[in-house]
XYZ file of C-alpha atoms in Angstrom:
325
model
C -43.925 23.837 31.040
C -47.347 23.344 32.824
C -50.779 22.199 31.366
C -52.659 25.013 29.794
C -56.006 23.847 29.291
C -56.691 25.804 26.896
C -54.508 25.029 24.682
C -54.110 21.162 25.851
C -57.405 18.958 26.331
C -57.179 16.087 27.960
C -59.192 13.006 28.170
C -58.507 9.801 30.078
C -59.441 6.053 28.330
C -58.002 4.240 30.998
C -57.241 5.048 34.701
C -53.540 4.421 36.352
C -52.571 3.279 39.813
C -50.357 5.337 41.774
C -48.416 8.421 42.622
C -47.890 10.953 39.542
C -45.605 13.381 41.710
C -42.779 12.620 39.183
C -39.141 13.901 40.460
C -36.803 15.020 38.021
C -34.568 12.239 36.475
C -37.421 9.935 36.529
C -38.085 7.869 33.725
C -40.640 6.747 31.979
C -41.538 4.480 29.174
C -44.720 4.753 27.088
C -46.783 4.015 23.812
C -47.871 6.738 21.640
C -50.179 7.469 18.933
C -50.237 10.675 17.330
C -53.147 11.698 14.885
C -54.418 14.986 13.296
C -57.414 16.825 14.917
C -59.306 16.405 11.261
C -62.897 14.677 11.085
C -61.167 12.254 9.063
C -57.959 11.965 11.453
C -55.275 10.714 9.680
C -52.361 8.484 11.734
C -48.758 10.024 11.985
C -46.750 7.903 14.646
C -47.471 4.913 16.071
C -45.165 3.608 18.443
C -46.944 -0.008 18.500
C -45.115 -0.301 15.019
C -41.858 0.483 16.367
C -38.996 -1.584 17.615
C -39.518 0.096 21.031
C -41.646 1.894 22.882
C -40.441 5.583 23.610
C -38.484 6.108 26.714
C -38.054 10.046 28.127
C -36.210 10.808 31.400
C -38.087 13.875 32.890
C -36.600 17.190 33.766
C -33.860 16.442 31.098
C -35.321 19.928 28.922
C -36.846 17.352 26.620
C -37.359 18.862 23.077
C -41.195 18.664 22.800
C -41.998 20.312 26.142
C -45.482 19.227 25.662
C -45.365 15.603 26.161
C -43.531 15.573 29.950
C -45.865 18.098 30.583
C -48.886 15.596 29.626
C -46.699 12.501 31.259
C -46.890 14.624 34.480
C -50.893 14.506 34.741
C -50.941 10.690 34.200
C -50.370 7.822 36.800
C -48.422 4.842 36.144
C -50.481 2.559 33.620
C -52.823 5.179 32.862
C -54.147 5.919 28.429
C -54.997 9.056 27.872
C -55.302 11.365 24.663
C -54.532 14.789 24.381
C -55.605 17.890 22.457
C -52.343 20.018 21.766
C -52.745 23.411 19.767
C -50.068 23.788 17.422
C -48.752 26.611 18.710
C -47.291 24.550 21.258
C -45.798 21.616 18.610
C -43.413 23.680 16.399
C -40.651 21.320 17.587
C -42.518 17.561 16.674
C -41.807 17.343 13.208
C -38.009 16.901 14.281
C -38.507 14.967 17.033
C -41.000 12.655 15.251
C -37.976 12.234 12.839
C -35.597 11.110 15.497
C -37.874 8.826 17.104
C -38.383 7.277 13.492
C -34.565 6.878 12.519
C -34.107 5.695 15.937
C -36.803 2.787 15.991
C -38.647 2.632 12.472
C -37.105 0.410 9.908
C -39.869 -0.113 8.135
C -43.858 0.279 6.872
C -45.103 3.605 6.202
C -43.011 5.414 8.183
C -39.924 4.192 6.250
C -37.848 7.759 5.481
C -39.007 8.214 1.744
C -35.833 10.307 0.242
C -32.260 11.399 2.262
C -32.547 15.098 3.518
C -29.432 16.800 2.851
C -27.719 16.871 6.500
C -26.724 20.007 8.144
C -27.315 20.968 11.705
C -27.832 24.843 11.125
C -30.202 24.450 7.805
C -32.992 23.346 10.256
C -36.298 22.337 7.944
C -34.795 23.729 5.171
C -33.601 20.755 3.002
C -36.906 18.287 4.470
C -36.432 16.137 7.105
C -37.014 13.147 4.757
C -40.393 12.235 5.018
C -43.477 13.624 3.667
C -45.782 13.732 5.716
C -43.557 15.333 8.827
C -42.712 17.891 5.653
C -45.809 18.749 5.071
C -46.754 19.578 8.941
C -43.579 21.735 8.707
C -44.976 23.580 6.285
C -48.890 23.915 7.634
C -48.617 23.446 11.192
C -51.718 21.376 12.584
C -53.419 20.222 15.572
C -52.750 16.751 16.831
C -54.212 14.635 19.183
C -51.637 12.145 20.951
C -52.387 9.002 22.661
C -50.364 8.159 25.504
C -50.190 4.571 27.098
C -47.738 4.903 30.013
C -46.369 1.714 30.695
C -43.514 2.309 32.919
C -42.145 4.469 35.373
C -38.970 3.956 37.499
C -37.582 6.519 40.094
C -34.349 8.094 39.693
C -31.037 5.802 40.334
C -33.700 2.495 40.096
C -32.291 2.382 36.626
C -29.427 2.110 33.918
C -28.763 5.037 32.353
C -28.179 5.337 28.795
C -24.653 6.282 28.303
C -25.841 9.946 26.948
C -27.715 10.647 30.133
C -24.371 10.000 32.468
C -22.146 12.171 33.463
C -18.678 12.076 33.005
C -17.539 9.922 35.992
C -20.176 7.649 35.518
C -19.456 6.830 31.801
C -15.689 5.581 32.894
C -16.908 3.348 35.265
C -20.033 1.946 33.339
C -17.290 0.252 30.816
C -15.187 -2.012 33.887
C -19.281 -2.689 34.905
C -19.704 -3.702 31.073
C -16.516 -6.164 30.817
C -17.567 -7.796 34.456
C -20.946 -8.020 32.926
C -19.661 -9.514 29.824
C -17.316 -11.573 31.702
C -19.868 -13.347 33.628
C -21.945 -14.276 30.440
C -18.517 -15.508 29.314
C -18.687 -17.919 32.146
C -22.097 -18.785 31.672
C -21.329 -19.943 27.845
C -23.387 -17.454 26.896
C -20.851 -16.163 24.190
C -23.130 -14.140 22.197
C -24.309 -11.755 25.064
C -21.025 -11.633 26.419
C -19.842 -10.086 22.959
C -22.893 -7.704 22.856
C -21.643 -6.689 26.386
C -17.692 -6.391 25.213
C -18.969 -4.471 21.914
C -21.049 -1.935 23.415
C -17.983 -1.556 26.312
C -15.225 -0.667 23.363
C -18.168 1.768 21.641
C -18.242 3.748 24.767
C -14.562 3.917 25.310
C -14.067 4.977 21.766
C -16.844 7.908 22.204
C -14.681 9.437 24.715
C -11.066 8.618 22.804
C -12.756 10.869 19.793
C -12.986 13.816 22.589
C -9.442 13.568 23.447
C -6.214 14.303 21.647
C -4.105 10.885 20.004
C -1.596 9.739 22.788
C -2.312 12.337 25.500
C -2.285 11.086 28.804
C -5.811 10.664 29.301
C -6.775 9.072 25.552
C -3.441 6.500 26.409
C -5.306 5.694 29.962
C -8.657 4.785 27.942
C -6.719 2.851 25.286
C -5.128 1.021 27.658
C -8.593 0.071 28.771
C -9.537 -0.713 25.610
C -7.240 -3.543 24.460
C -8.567 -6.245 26.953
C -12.139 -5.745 26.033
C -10.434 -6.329 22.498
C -8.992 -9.633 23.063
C -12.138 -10.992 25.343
C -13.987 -9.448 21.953
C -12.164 -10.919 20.074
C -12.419 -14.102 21.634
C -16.285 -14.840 21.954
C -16.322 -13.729 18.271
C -13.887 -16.864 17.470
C -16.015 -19.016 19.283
C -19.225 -17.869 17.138
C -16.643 -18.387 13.974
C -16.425 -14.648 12.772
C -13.055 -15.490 11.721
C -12.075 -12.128 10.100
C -13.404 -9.811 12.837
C -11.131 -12.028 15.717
C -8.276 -10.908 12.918
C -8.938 -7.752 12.744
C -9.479 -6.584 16.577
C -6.118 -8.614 17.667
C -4.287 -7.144 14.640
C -5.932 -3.711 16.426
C -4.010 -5.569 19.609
C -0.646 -6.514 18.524
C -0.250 -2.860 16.824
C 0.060 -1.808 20.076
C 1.566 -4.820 21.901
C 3.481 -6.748 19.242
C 3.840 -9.623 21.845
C 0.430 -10.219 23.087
C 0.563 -13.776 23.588
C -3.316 -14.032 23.571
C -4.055 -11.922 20.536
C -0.944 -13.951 18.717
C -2.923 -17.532 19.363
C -6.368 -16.156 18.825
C -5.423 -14.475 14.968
C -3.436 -17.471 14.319
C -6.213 -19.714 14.915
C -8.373 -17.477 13.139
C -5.728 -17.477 10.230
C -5.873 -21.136 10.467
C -9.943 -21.507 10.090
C -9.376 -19.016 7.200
C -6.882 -20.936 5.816
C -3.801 -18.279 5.169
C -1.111 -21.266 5.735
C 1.870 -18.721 6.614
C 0.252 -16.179 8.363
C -0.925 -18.803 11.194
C 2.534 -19.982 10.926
C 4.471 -16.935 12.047
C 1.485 -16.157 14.945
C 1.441 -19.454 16.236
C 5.205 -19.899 16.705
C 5.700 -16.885 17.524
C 3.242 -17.573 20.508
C 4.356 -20.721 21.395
C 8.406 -19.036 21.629
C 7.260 -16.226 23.685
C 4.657 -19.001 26.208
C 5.355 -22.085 27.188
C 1.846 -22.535 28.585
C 0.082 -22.173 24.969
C 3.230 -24.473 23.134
C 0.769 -27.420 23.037
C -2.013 -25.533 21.596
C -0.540 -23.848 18.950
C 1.458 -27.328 18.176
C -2.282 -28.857 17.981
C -2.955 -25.885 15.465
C -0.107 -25.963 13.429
C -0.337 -30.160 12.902
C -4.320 -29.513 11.758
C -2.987 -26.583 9.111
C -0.252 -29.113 8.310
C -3.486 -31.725 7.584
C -5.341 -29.547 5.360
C -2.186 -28.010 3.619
C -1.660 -31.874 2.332
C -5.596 -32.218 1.838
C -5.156 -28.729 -0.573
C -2.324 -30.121 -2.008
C -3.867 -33.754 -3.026
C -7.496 -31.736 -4.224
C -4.842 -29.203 -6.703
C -3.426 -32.582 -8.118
C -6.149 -34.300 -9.175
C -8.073 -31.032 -10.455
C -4.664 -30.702 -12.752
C -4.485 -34.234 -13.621
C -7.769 -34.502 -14.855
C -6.957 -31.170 -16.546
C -4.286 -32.716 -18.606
C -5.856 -36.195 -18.927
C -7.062 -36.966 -22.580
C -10.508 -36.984 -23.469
């Protein structure tokens, strides 16, 4: 789409530095206020009060045609409002709604009632907010306000995983994991989980498109269940106790002998305090490793400690139970 000016008016507030001869797959990141053309204009988006500032990638056949087309007349750093005839904005009310589930959690853009969901009822239900409702209904005007505040040439950054194609999602998970693993190192266990977690949520987007225990869905699981233990493992150290149980139970499903999963549940059994569950993990470790005999001897003599501890606190709740008055 290409700047019509008379149906797109355009006004610069602040001047940019630069080239604006955008190539495709560039992208850029920007502020943006969007009012009604009213002599009273009244505010509909404002990015300010987001959690993030709007990022578009261009020549991706972005939804709302009209904003690349306005991004492609600026230069980096440049604020700038345009005009747009709403002839030319039948698709904002949905986008507007993505952009707020995406990054508005709160304030006056907070969704106001749940739209019945159904990709091929369009508008018909509402999308779930009033206001973007009522511009559905009587199309208007609108005057956006663009602050561009980044741009970065194609393959100068990350994609997002939706923007990749196929060969490049498989290999952005092993980037994750040596990512995550270097955090790891750094005792940064916190990002190094982020990194792990958002690793295993890519690998389990592309098990969904693949059929249970087909060769390819087996090669991604197999990926899958060491970003599971090293998951598993900075959670432990943060003391989510229950999740460590639950992704090396995910583990030993698969590998019932997984040394590593086996000692990480067990001492997550143990912080719980499930006295025979830690039991069978931990020996069961120690039988099948020599190398982790002494740690999981360590673990089993501090459940042995607060099994007595439990056992002296039951006695004297009972005795004073029973004691006469």
């Amino acid at each position: 789409m290409k700047m019509d000016d008379k149906l797109i008016k355009k006004s610069v507030l602040h001047p940019g530095k630069g080239d604006s001869n955008y190539r495709d797959g560039t992208k850029v990141t920007f502020h943006l206020k969007t009012e009604t053309c009213e002599e009273t204009p009244v505010l509909i988006d404002d990015s300010h009060n987001w959690k993030n500032p709007v990022e578009l990638i261009l020549g991706k056949k972005f939804k709302l045609e009209v904003w690349e087309a306005c991004i492609r007349t600026m230069l980096p750093g440049e604020v700038a409002t345009f005009t747009v005839d709403k002839s030319l904005l039948t698709p904002y009310p949905l986008v507007s709604k993505t952009l707020r589930d995406a990054y508005c959690t709160d304030g006056p853009q907070k969704k106001e009632k749940k739209p019945h969901h159904c990709c091929g009822m369009g508008f018909k239900e509402g999308l779930g907010f009033a206001d973007l409702d009522e511009l559905v209904k009587t199309p208007k005007n609108l005057t956006f306000t663009i602050d561009l505040t980044k741009v970065e040439a194609p393959n100068s950054y990350q994609k997002e995983f939706w923007a990749m194609n196929e060969s490049e999602r498989i290999s952005s998970i092993p980037a994750l994991r040596e990512e995550g693993n270097t955090c790891y190192k750094e005792g940064d266990y916190k990002e190094a989980g982020k990194k792990y977690s958002e690793a295993l949520g890519r690998l389990e987007q592309l098990m969904l498109r693949e059929k249970p225990n087909d060769e390819e869905w087996n090669k991604l699981n197999e990926m899958k269940m060491p970003l599971l233990l090293n998951y598993a493992q900075c959670q432990l150290l943060q003391g989510e106790y229950y999740t460590v149980i639950e992704h090396c139970t995910t583990v030993l499903d698969k590998d019932p002998d997984n040394v590593k999963a086996l000692f990480r549940r067990g001492r997550a059994y143990v912080e719980v305090f499930s006295p025979e569950e830690a039991k069978r993990d931990l020996e069961k470790a120690a039988r099948l490793d020599s190398s982790v005999a002494a740690g999981c001897k360590k673990l089993l003599s501090q459940l042995a400690k607060m099994e007595k501890e439990k056992t002296e606190q039951d006695k004297n709740i009972y005795s004073k139970m029973f004691t006469s008055s």
